[in-house]
mmCIF file of C-alpha atoms in Angstrom:
data_model
loop_
_atom_site.group_PDB
_atom_site.id
_atom_site.type_symbol
_atom_site.label_atom_id
_atom_site.label_comp_id
_atom_site.label_asym_id
_atom_site.label_seq_id
_atom_site.Cartn_x
_atom_site.Cartn_y
_atom_site.Cartn_z
ATOM 1 C CA MET A 1 165.388 2.205 43.716
ATOM 2 C CA THR A 2 163.608 0.474 46.546
ATOM 3 C CA TYR A 3 167.068 -0.151 48.325
ATOM 4 C CA ARG A 4 168.119 3.491 48.291
ATOM 5 C CA VAL A 5 164.487 4.618 49.553
ATOM 6 C CA GLN A 6 164.903 2.020 52.430
ATOM 7 C CA VAL A 7 168.317 3.426 53.352
ATOM 8 C CA LEU A 8 166.996 7.094 53.135
ATOM 9 C CA ILE A 9 164.155 6.072 55.540
ATOM 10 C CA ILE A 10 166.401 4.468 57.874
ATOM 11 C CA ILE A 11 168.773 7.685 57.865
ATOM 12 C CA ILE A 12 165.895 10.024 58.503
ATOM 13 C CA TYR A 13 164.573 7.730 61.373
ATOM 14 C CA PHE A 14 168.092 7.799 62.873
ATOM 15 C CA PHE A 15 168.286 11.657 62.973
ATOM 16 C CA GLU A 16 164.773 11.836 64.195
ATOM 17 C CA SER A 17 165.605 9.500 66.928
ATOM 18 C CA CYS A 18 168.599 11.561 67.851
ATOM 19 C CA ARG A 19 166.521 14.660 67.779
ATOM 20 C CA ALA A 20 163.743 13.256 69.949
ATOM 21 C CA ASN A 21 166.107 11.439 72.211
ATOM 22 C CA PRO A 22 169.243 13.511 72.589
ATOM 23 C CA GLY A 23 170.453 11.636 75.607
ATOM 24 C CA MET A 24 172.892 8.724 75.018
ATOM 25 C CA ASN A 25 173.087 5.228 76.384
ATOM 26 C CA TRP A 26 175.236 4.454 79.506
ATOM 27 C CA GLU A 27 177.932 2.782 77.571
ATOM 28 C CA LYS A 28 178.579 5.621 75.052
ATOM 29 C CA ALA A 29 178.430 8.166 78.055
ATOM 30 C CA THR A 30 180.760 6.273 79.977
ATOM 31 C CA LEU A 31 183.438 6.213 77.229
ATOM 32 C CA LEU A 32 182.827 9.848 76.653
ATOM 33 C CA LEU A 33 183.345 10.811 80.116
ATOM 34 C CA ASP A 34 186.495 8.770 80.394
ATOM 35 C CA LYS A 35 187.829 10.409 77.172
ATOM 36 C CA ILE A 36 187.138 13.974 78.144
ATOM 37 C CA LEU A 37 187.912 13.789 81.998
ATOM 38 C CA ILE A 38 191.392 12.202 81.605
ATOM 39 C CA ASN A 39 193.477 15.236 82.056
ATOM 40 C CA TYR A 40 190.455 17.381 83.503
ATOM 41 C CA GLN A 41 191.216 19.689 86.514
ATOM 42 C CA ASN A 42 187.870 20.480 88.292
ATOM 43 C CA GLY A 43 189.663 23.086 90.364
ATOM 44 C CA VAL A 44 190.570 25.141 87.542
ATOM 45 C CA VAL A 45 188.328 27.977 86.228
ATOM 46 C CA PRO A 46 187.463 27.290 82.363
ATOM 47 C CA ILE A 47 188.796 30.538 81.145
ATOM 48 C CA PHE A 48 188.841 30.682 77.222
ATOM 49 C CA GLU A 49 190.603 33.393 75.430
ATOM 50 C CA ASN A 50 191.388 35.373 78.559
ATOM 51 C CA LYS A 51 187.603 35.810 78.980
ATOM 52 C CA ALA A 52 185.785 35.314 82.295
ATOM 53 C CA VAL A 53 183.236 32.521 82.412
ATOM 54 C CA ASP A 54 179.900 33.991 81.838
ATOM 55 C CA ILE A 55 177.255 32.184 84.062
ATOM 56 C CA LYS A 56 173.575 32.529 83.342
ATOM 57 C CA THR A 57 171.612 32.284 86.382
ATOM 58 C CA SER A 58 167.788 31.647 87.070
ATOM 59 C CA ILE A 59 165.886 30.720 90.261
ATOM 60 C CA VAL A 60 162.733 28.666 90.314
ATOM 61 C CA MET A 61 160.702 29.732 93.518
ATOM 62 C CA ASN A 62 159.113 26.786 95.306
ATOM 63 C CA ASN A 63 158.192 28.499 98.669
ATOM 64 C CA MET A 64 159.059 31.332 100.906
ATOM 65 C CA LEU A 65 158.308 31.715 104.586
ATOM 66 C CA PRO A 66 159.116 34.953 106.754
ATOM 67 C CA LEU A 67 159.947 33.687 110.208
ATOM 68 C CA GLU A 68 158.419 36.292 112.313
ATOM 69 C CA ASP A 69 158.967 34.048 115.268
ATOM 70 C CA THR A 70 162.640 34.266 114.482
ATOM 71 C CA PRO A 71 163.165 38.028 114.069
ATOM 72 C CA GLN A 72 164.810 39.424 110.975
ATOM 73 C CA HIS A 73 164.895 36.077 109.142
ATOM 74 C CA PHE A 74 162.967 34.260 106.356
ATOM 75 C CA SER A 75 163.244 30.867 104.823
ATOM 76 C CA LEU A 76 163.477 30.370 100.879
ATOM 77 C CA ASP A 77 163.069 27.182 99.281
ATOM 78 C CA PHE A 78 164.240 27.386 95.616
ATOM 79 C CA THR A 79 165.931 25.480 92.688
ATOM 80 C CA LEU A 80 169.111 27.250 91.307
ATOM 81 C CA ARG A 81 169.838 26.826 87.912
ATOM 82 C CA MET A 82 173.145 27.885 86.033
ATOM 83 C CA VAL A 83 174.429 27.688 82.741
ATOM 84 C CA TRP A 84 178.012 28.136 81.333
ATOM 85 C CA ASN A 85 180.394 26.856 78.706
ATOM 86 C CA ASP A 86 183.333 24.680 79.560
ATOM 87 C CA LYS A 87 185.525 24.043 76.255
ATOM 88 C CA ARG A 88 187.208 21.166 77.933
ATOM 89 C CA LEU A 89 184.047 19.134 77.886
ATOM 90 C CA VAL A 90 183.397 19.472 74.188
ATOM 91 C CA PHE A 91 182.638 15.976 72.746
ATOM 92 C CA ASP A 92 180.354 16.790 69.504
ATOM 93 C CA GLU A 93 180.625 20.231 68.084
ATOM 94 C CA ILE A 94 178.098 19.422 65.233
ATOM 95 C CA ASN A 95 175.218 17.897 67.474
ATOM 96 C CA HIS A 96 174.883 20.404 70.321
ATOM 97 C CA ASP A 97 171.538 18.739 71.304
ATOM 98 C CA ILE A 98 173.094 15.490 72.586
ATOM 99 C CA TYR A 99 173.976 15.505 76.233
ATOM 100 C CA ILE A 100 175.501 13.333 79.117
ATOM 101 C CA PRO A 101 173.355 13.592 82.155
ATOM 102 C CA LEU A 102 175.394 13.644 85.466
ATOM 103 C CA TYR A 103 174.238 13.053 89.012
ATOM 104 C CA ALA A 104 175.403 14.140 92.504
ATOM 105 C CA GLU A 105 178.481 11.960 92.620
ATOM 106 C CA LEU A 106 179.814 12.340 89.186
ATOM 107 C CA SER A 107 178.946 16.058 89.083
ATOM 108 C CA LYS A 108 181.886 16.484 91.503
ATOM 109 C CA ARG A 109 184.331 15.571 88.785
ATOM 110 C CA ILE A 110 183.666 18.678 86.666
ATOM 111 C CA TRP A 111 184.213 22.543 87.727
ATOM 112 C CA ILE A 112 181.068 23.925 89.350
ATOM 113 C CA PRO A 113 180.819 27.680 90.292
ATOM 114 C CA SER A 114 181.186 28.351 93.960
ATOM 115 C CA ILE A 115 177.959 30.332 94.839
ATOM 116 C CA TYR A 116 177.944 32.212 98.125
ATOM 117 C CA PHE A 117 174.875 33.721 99.733
ATOM 118 C CA PRO A 118 175.998 36.944 101.565
ATOM 119 C CA LEU A 119 172.896 37.150 103.775
ATOM 120 C CA GLY A 120 172.350 33.438 104.432
ATOM 121 C CA LYS A 121 172.751 32.205 108.026
ATOM 122 C CA LYS A 122 172.023 28.442 107.302
ATOM 123 C CA GLY A 123 171.445 26.193 104.403
ATOM 124 C CA THR A 124 170.029 22.775 103.535
ATOM 125 C CA PHE A 125 170.414 20.484 100.691
ATOM 126 C CA HIS A 126 167.414 18.446 99.515
ATOM 127 C CA ASP A 127 168.464 14.756 99.646
ATOM 128 C CA LEU A 128 165.102 12.925 99.878
ATOM 129 C CA LEU A 129 165.906 9.528 98.307
ATOM 130 C CA ALA A 130 168.794 11.070 96.546
ATOM 131 C CA ARG A 131 170.564 14.402 96.390
ATOM 132 C CA ASN A 132 168.646 16.942 94.366
ATOM 133 C CA VAL A 133 171.692 17.639 92.059
ATOM 134 C CA PHE A 134 171.618 17.299 88.135
ATOM 135 C CA VAL A 135 174.195 18.265 85.718
ATOM 136 C CA PHE A 136 173.819 18.006 81.830
ATOM 137 C CA ILE A 137 176.931 18.226 79.510
ATOM 138 C CA TYR A 138 176.156 19.158 76.037
ATOM 139 C CA GLY A 139 178.257 18.434 72.911
ATOM 140 C CA ASN A 140 179.474 21.899 72.653
ATOM 141 C CA GLY A 141 180.597 22.107 76.157
ATOM 142 C CA THR A 142 177.556 23.815 77.571
ATOM 143 C CA VAL A 143 176.969 22.771 81.109
ATOM 144 C CA LYS A 144 173.398 22.993 82.743
ATOM 145 C CA PHE A 145 173.399 22.764 86.444
ATOM 146 C CA THR A 146 170.342 22.411 88.696
ATOM 147 C CA GLN A 147 170.184 22.037 92.432
ATOM 148 C CA ARG A 148 167.440 22.458 94.907
ATOM 149 C CA LEU A 149 168.295 24.456 98.113
ATOM 150 C CA ARG A 150 166.761 25.859 101.278
ATOM 151 C CA ILE A 151 168.364 29.017 102.611
ATOM 152 C CA LEU A 152 167.628 30.762 106.006
ATOM 153 C CA SER A 153 168.387 34.346 105.120
ATOM 154 C CA PHE A 154 168.761 37.620 107.123
ATOM 155 C CA CYS A 155 165.975 40.316 106.550
ATOM 156 C CA PRO A 156 165.651 43.568 108.401
ATOM 157 C CA MET A 157 161.934 43.508 109.067
ATOM 158 C CA ASN A 158 160.152 46.779 110.654
ATOM 159 C CA PHE A 159 156.803 46.149 112.343
ATOM 160 C CA ASN A 160 156.100 49.578 113.613
ATOM 161 C CA PHE A 161 152.920 49.770 111.227
ATOM 162 C CA TYR A 162 151.833 46.067 111.834
ATOM 163 C CA PRO A 163 149.551 44.761 110.506
ATOM 164 C CA PHE A 164 149.639 47.374 107.683
ATOM 165 C CA ASP A 165 153.263 46.947 107.145
ATOM 166 C CA ILE A 166 155.210 46.181 103.950
ATOM 167 C CA GLN A 167 158.228 44.072 104.117
ATOM 168 C CA GLU A 168 161.114 44.400 101.815
ATOM 169 C CA CYS A 169 163.470 41.528 102.006
ATOM 170 C CA LYS A 170 166.651 40.933 99.669
ATOM 171 C CA PHE A 171 168.284 37.660 98.753
ATOM 172 C CA LYS A 172 171.773 37.740 97.370
ATOM 173 C CA LEU A 173 173.830 35.434 95.331
ATOM 174 C CA SER A 174 177.665 35.977 94.823
ATOM 175 C CA THR A 175 180.602 34.355 93.210
ATOM 176 C CA PHE A 176 182.925 34.447 96.286
ATOM 177 C CA PRO A 177 185.798 33.502 96.405
ATOM 178 C CA LYS A 178 186.171 33.918 92.422
ATOM 179 C CA SER A 179 186.416 37.812 91.456
ATOM 180 C CA SER A 180 184.749 39.042 88.460
ATOM 181 C CA ASP A 181 187.960 38.763 86.481
ATOM 182 C CA TYR A 182 187.416 35.110 86.571
ATOM 183 C CA VAL A 183 183.585 34.494 86.758
ATOM 184 C CA ARG A 184 180.781 36.854 85.630
ATOM 185 C CA LEU A 185 177.594 36.235 87.429
ATOM 186 C CA ASN A 186 174.396 37.349 85.376
ATOM 187 C CA TRP A 187 170.730 36.709 85.209
ATOM 188 C CA SER A 188 169.269 34.705 82.294
ATOM 189 C CA ASP A 189 166.535 36.093 80.132
ATOM 190 C CA VAL A 190 164.022 34.656 82.548
ATOM 191 C CA PRO A 191 165.513 35.164 85.833
ATOM 192 C CA ILE A 192 162.588 34.038 88.138
ATOM 193 C CA GLU A 193 160.802 31.130 87.086
ATOM 194 C CA GLY A 194 157.438 29.830 88.390
ATOM 195 C CA SER A 195 154.476 31.850 89.358
ATOM 196 C CA LYS A 196 154.012 33.786 92.606
ATOM 197 C CA LYS A 197 150.872 31.965 93.327
ATOM 198 C CA ASN A 198 152.863 28.867 93.965
ATOM 199 C CA LEU A 199 154.797 30.500 96.911
ATOM 200 C CA HIS A 200 151.923 30.228 99.348
ATOM 201 C CA ILE A 201 153.438 32.912 101.780
ATOM 202 C CA PRO A 202 151.216 33.085 104.905
ATOM 203 C CA ASP A 203 149.785 36.370 106.074
ATOM 204 C CA TYR A 204 150.726 38.237 102.921
ATOM 205 C CA ASN A 205 148.313 38.659 100.050
ATOM 206 C CA GLU A 206 150.434 40.511 97.386
ATOM 207 C CA VAL A 207 154.081 39.850 96.400
ATOM 208 C CA LYS A 208 156.320 41.533 93.999
ATOM 209 C CA ILE A 209 159.695 40.011 92.979
ATOM 210 C CA THR A 210 162.170 42.102 91.103
ATOM 211 C CA THR A 211 165.941 41.251 90.160
ATOM 212 C CA ASN A 212 168.988 43.178 89.709
ATOM 213 C CA SER A 213 172.646 42.797 89.541
ATOM 214 C CA THR A 214 175.498 44.670 91.162
ATOM 215 C CA THR A 215 179.290 44.445 92.167
ATOM 216 C CA GLU A 216 180.726 44.602 95.544
ATOM 217 C CA ALA A 217 184.225 45.023 96.810
ATOM 218 C CA GLY A 218 185.877 42.387 98.620
ATOM 219 C CA ASP A 219 189.191 41.225 99.927
ATOM 220 C CA PHE A 220 192.365 42.462 98.267
ATOM 221 C CA ASP A 221 190.510 45.176 96.541
ATOM 222 C CA MET A 222 188.617 42.566 94.292
ATOM 223 C CA THR A 223 185.178 42.938 92.923
ATOM 224 C CA TYR A 224 182.544 40.239 92.941
ATOM 225 C CA ASP A 225 179.319 40.104 91.069
ATOM 226 C CA VAL A 226 176.230 39.925 93.166
ATOM 227 C CA LEU A 227 172.653 38.962 91.963
ATOM 228 C CA VAL A 228 169.977 40.420 94.026
ATOM 229 C CA VAL A 229 166.434 39.204 94.449
ATOM 230 C CA THR A 230 163.957 41.598 96.179
ATOM 231 C CA PHE A 231 160.714 40.453 97.656
ATOM 232 C CA ILE A 232 158.093 43.256 98.583
ATOM 233 C CA LEU A 233 155.479 41.598 100.745
ATOM 234 C CA HIS A 234 152.156 43.343 101.421
ATOM 235 C CA ARG A 235 150.313 41.907 104.589
ATOM 236 C CA ASP A 236 146.885 40.702 104.345
ATOM 237 C CA PHE A 237 144.888 43.021 106.651
ATOM 238 C CA SER A 238 141.431 41.387 106.422
ATOM 239 C CA ALA A 239 142.369 38.371 108.366
ATOM 240 C CA HIS A 240 143.638 40.763 111.320
ATOM 241 C CA PHE A 241 140.708 42.803 111.243
ATOM 242 C CA ILE A 242 138.490 39.477 111.926
ATOM 243 C CA GLN A 243 141.047 38.121 114.355
ATOM 244 C CA SER A 244 142.192 41.233 116.129
ATOM 245 C CA TYR A 245 140.324 44.579 115.505
ATOM 246 C CA PHE A 246 136.789 43.317 115.369
ATOM 247 C CA PRO A 247 136.674 41.441 118.879
ATOM 248 C CA CYS A 248 138.128 44.834 120.443
ATOM 249 C CA ILE A 249 135.427 46.536 118.631
ATOM 250 C CA LEU A 250 132.893 44.266 120.100
ATOM 251 C CA ILE A 251 134.166 44.601 123.583
ATOM 252 C CA VAL A 252 134.064 48.298 123.480
ATOM 253 C CA GLY A 253 130.648 48.465 122.146
ATOM 254 C CA LEU A 254 129.572 45.812 124.755
ATOM 255 C CA SER A 255 130.924 48.216 127.687
ATOM 256 C CA TRP A 256 128.356 50.926 126.375
ATOM 257 C CA VAL A 257 125.574 48.599 127.551
ATOM 258 C CA SER A 258 126.157 50.006 131.022
ATOM 259 C CA PHE A 259 124.747 53.416 130.014
ATOM 260 C CA PHE A 260 121.309 51.912 129.702
ATOM 261 C CA VAL A 261 121.312 50.279 132.964
ATOM 262 C CA ASN A 262 119.823 51.949 135.984
ATOM 263 C CA TYR A 263 122.651 53.695 137.552
ATOM 264 C CA LYS A 264 121.289 52.825 140.969
ATOM 265 C CA ALA A 265 122.217 49.095 140.398
ATOM 266 C CA ILE A 266 125.779 49.907 141.673
ATOM 267 C CA PRO A 267 126.841 46.148 142.002
ATOM 268 C CA GLY A 268 125.613 45.200 138.530
ATOM 269 C CA ARG A 269 127.258 48.206 136.867
ATOM 270 C CA VAL A 270 130.562 47.955 138.734
ATOM 271 C CA SER A 271 130.796 44.167 137.905
ATOM 272 C CA PHE A 272 129.974 44.845 134.441
ATOM 273 C CA GLY A 273 132.698 47.617 133.984
ATOM 274 C CA ILE A 274 135.223 45.623 135.559
ATOM 275 C CA ASN A 275 134.558 42.311 133.493
ATOM 276 C CA THR A 276 134.712 44.299 130.379
ATOM 277 C CA PHE A 277 137.826 45.890 131.173
ATOM 278 C CA LEU A 278 139.299 42.453 132.195
ATOM 279 C CA ALA A 279 138.080 41.031 128.858
ATOM 280 C CA ILE A 280 139.793 43.661 126.777
ATOM 281 C CA VAL A 281 142.978 43.060 128.639
ATOM 282 C CA TYR A 282 142.896 39.505 128.103
ATOM 283 C CA ILE A 283 142.178 39.833 124.262
ATOM 284 C CA THR A 284 144.909 42.379 123.902
ATOM 285 C CA ASN A 285 147.456 40.113 125.758
ATOM 286 C CA SER A 286 146.313 37.004 123.457
ATOM 287 C CA ILE A 287 146.710 39.193 120.368
ATOM 288 C CA ARG A 288 150.203 40.407 121.307
ATOM 289 C CA LEU A 289 151.326 36.847 121.928
ATOM 290 C CA THR A 290 150.544 35.862 118.295
ATOM 291 C CA ALA A 291 151.980 39.132 116.926
ATOM 292 C CA PRO A 292 155.681 39.406 115.447
ATOM 293 C CA ILE A 293 158.206 40.371 118.066
ATOM 294 C CA SER A 294 159.221 44.139 117.861
ATOM 295 C CA LYS A 295 161.066 46.323 120.289
ATOM 296 C CA ASN A 296 158.916 49.240 119.376
ATOM 297 C CA LEU A 297 155.029 49.719 119.893
ATOM 298 C CA ARG A 298 153.229 48.567 116.759
ATOM 299 C CA SER A 299 149.984 50.121 115.287
ATOM 300 C CA LEU A 300 148.030 47.317 116.697
ATOM 301 C CA ASP A 301 149.417 48.073 120.011
ATOM 302 C CA TYR A 302 148.155 51.485 119.764
ATOM 303 C CA TYR A 303 144.661 50.587 118.747
ATOM 304 C CA MET A 304 144.409 48.039 121.492
ATOM 305 C CA LEU A 305 145.740 50.719 124.014
ATOM 306 C CA PHE A 306 143.114 53.137 122.844
ATOM 307 C CA CYS A 307 140.364 50.514 123.343
ATOM 308 C CA MET A 308 141.453 49.779 126.700
ATOM 309 C CA ILE A 309 141.117 53.546 127.604
ATOM 310 C CA PHE A 310 137.611 53.578 125.988
ATOM 311 C CA VAL A 311 136.614 50.494 128.275
ATOM 312 C CA PHE A 312 138.207 52.314 131.345
ATOM 313 C CA GLY A 313 136.265 55.625 130.469
ATOM 314 C CA VAL A 314 133.213 53.610 130.932
ATOM 315 C CA LEU A 315 134.227 53.107 134.566
ATOM 316 C CA PHE A 316 135.304 56.502 135.172
ATOM 317 C CA GLU A 317 131.901 57.731 133.698
ATOM 318 C CA TYR A 318 130.120 55.760 136.434
ATOM 319 C CA ALA A 319 132.390 57.273 139.012
ATOM 320 C CA LEU A 320 131.102 60.749 137.721
ATOM 321 C CA VAL A 321 127.593 59.524 137.933
ATOM 322 C CA GLY A 322 128.159 58.301 141.542
ATOM 323 C CA ILE A 323 129.716 61.731 142.650
ATOM 324 C CA THR A 324 126.806 63.644 141.125
ATOM 325 C CA ASP A 325 124.160 61.269 142.555
ATOM 326 C CA PRO A 326 121.953 63.303 145.129
ATOM 327 C CA ASP A 327 121.807 60.365 147.504
ATOM 328 C CA PHE A 328 125.487 61.109 148.136
ATOM 329 C CA SER A 329 125.145 64.862 148.350
ATOM 330 C CA LEU A 330 125.174 66.563 151.715
ATOM 331 C CA SER A 331 123.097 69.574 150.506
ATOM 332 C CA TRP A 332 120.595 67.024 149.087
ATOM 333 C CA ARG A 333 120.151 65.230 152.399
ATOM 334 C CA ILE A 334 119.587 68.462 154.283
ATOM 335 C CA LYS A 335 117.000 69.667 151.807
ATOM 336 C CA LYS A 336 115.262 66.401 151.685
ATOM 337 C CA LYS A 337 114.975 66.359 155.701
ATOM 338 C CA LYS A 338 113.454 69.899 155.664
ATOM 339 C CA ASN A 339 110.908 68.694 153.014
ATOM 340 C CA LEU A 340 110.068 65.881 154.909
ATOM 341 C CA ASP A 341 109.629 67.856 158.123
ATOM 342 C CA VAL A 342 107.430 70.380 156.414
ATOM 343 C CA THR A 343 105.254 68.502 154.095
ATOM 344 C CA GLY A 344 105.643 64.971 155.477
ATOM 345 C CA ALA A 345 106.102 63.779 151.784
ATOM 346 C CA SER A 346 107.600 60.418 151.123
ATOM 347 C CA GLU A 347 111.155 60.119 149.662
ATOM 348 C CA SER A 348 110.163 58.690 146.572
ATOM 349 C CA SER A 349 108.029 61.682 145.645
ATOM 350 C CA CYS A 350 110.853 64.082 146.143
ATOM 351 C CA GLN A 351 112.637 65.141 142.981
ATOM 352 C CA LYS A 352 116.267 64.616 143.208
ATOM 353 C CA SER A 353 118.772 67.248 141.686
ATOM 354 C CA VAL A 354 122.386 68.330 142.096
ATOM 355 C CA THR A 355 123.543 71.723 141.026
ATOM 356 C CA PHE A 356 127.051 72.683 139.724
ATOM 357 C CA GLY A 357 126.843 76.324 139.018
ATOM 358 C CA PRO A 358 124.414 76.875 135.960
ATOM 359 C CA ILE A 359 124.271 72.976 135.382
ATOM 360 C CA VAL A 360 121.445 71.056 137.206
ATOM 361 C CA PHE A 361 121.453 67.118 137.254
ATOM 362 C CA ASN A 362 118.038 65.836 137.610
ATOM 363 C CA THR A 363 118.112 62.150 138.359
ATOM 364 C CA GLY A 364 115.504 59.465 137.957
ATOM 365 C CA ASP A 365 116.120 56.005 136.608
ATOM 366 C CA GLN A 366 118.435 57.569 134.149
ATOM 367 C CA HIS A 367 121.200 60.000 134.802
ATOM 368 C CA VAL A 368 122.000 62.805 132.660
ATOM 369 C CA ILE A 369 125.560 61.736 132.349
ATOM 370 C CA ASP A 370 124.390 58.367 131.102
ATOM 371 C CA ASN A 371 122.367 60.134 128.516
ATOM 372 C CA CYS A 372 125.194 62.319 127.292
ATOM 373 C CA SER A 373 127.733 59.148 127.179
ATOM 374 C CA LYS A 374 125.118 57.266 125.041
ATOM 375 C CA ILE A 375 126.160 59.851 122.492
ATOM 376 C CA ILE A 376 129.507 60.988 123.187
ATOM 377 C CA PHE A 377 131.307 57.642 123.606
ATOM 378 C CA PRO A 378 130.153 56.034 120.211
ATOM 379 C CA LEU A 379 131.034 59.293 118.411
ATOM 380 C CA ALA A 380 134.382 59.575 119.933
ATOM 381 C CA PHE A 381 135.238 55.895 119.239
ATOM 382 C CA LEU A 382 133.971 56.171 115.609
ATOM 383 C CA PHE A 383 136.129 59.283 115.199
ATOM 384 C CA PHE A 384 139.095 57.414 116.535
ATOM 385 C CA ASN A 385 138.520 54.400 114.057
ATOM 386 C CA VAL A 386 138.163 56.778 111.053
ATOM 387 C CA LEU A 387 141.291 58.859 112.014
ATOM 388 C CA TYR A 388 143.191 55.476 112.686
ATOM 389 C CA PHE A 389 142.266 53.592 109.352
ATOM 390 C CA VAL A 390 142.526 56.757 107.250
ATOM 391 C CA TYR A 391 146.035 57.536 108.488
ATOM 392 C CA HIS A 392 147.253 53.805 107.749
ATOM 393 C CA ASN A 393 145.648 54.078 104.328
ATOM 394 C CA VAL A 394 147.331 57.139 103.143
ATOM 395 C CA HIS A 395 150.782 56.795 105.067
ATOM 396 C CA PRO A 396 153.492 56.323 102.477
ATOM 397 C CA GLU A 397 155.149 53.300 104.379
ATOM 398 C CA THR A 398 151.799 51.490 104.370
ATOM 399 C CA VAL A 399 150.018 52.087 101.036
ATOM 400 C CA LYS A 400 150.030 49.722 98.309
ATOM 401 C CA ARG A 401 152.916 51.160 96.255
ATOM 402 C CA PHE A 402 153.199 48.396 93.594
ATOM 403 C CA THR A 403 151.154 46.279 91.351
ATOM 404 C CA ALA A 404 150.798 42.636 91.116
ATOM 405 C CA TRP A 405 153.523 40.849 89.578
#
């Protein structure tokens, strides 16, 4: 009885060991590979019973970087996972959990789907220390393939509403040159693995990732399965407000200080106005250098243009003050000379005024145009800002049209 119990314990321990460690030692793996790969042709698609090979595909997102310095492109770092069944590789139909691991060189000896990236412009294999390719062959012929890639892909970005823009980039995978009669490419139950929080996409605070599949016509009237990953990126406006909009607002507000300076201080007001105008020009040029390249004017460009107009308007306002200054009016000089001849009063005791029809400009230390500008300029700039930001928050191409993934 004791002997039978010991044998039973050994058998149970053996099965539990196999379940906990489904991999096998290198000697057994070598013998099995030599056996199943004797007459194996890695260039032949493993079609069984006239059914196309069904490939379940998933992607693990590592990182995504929109390349705005390289227009219309983005870089995607991901791990590609594919699962299919190859009946020629069956070595244990009972124990499906046991597997043979293959690495980069040995994986070339079996058939692996030729994946094509239609929008890809350049690709890189990760080969730090060793090439990041792993293949597992299971007892029932199931093959699991994993490879890490970095693809430079095309994306038609539109920056007309920058920095309120929403970019939509597509990433495609296809089975070229094998048509859907040979290979069927489908998403797995969980097509995108990993959290979007791990993407660390700069300048964008919200990301939505969706997947779908379609077919496209190719050469010789063949159809190919295409898997599509769509990235919808919503730009982070808060950073741009601090870096771009707020300095422009400060410079425009600073230009209004000249309204409180004595209009007779001609050198001070002129130099102050010119310096503020040069400052807004310098800031706008610096912002344009850091903004993405676009052949059209962006929303930020329009905002900076209006800020320059407001600052230039301050200079134009002082020109109006100079035109309406009685010291430059011929009628005032004649009137002043007559008053001095008749009364002998000093120049400082005379009241200065210029008349334009029913409007009389009485001037002392503060000009009436300066007094009006103290109200008109801030209200006009406030109205422009309200109109600008409300428009960009209700426009259908800039509003938040999706929820967090």
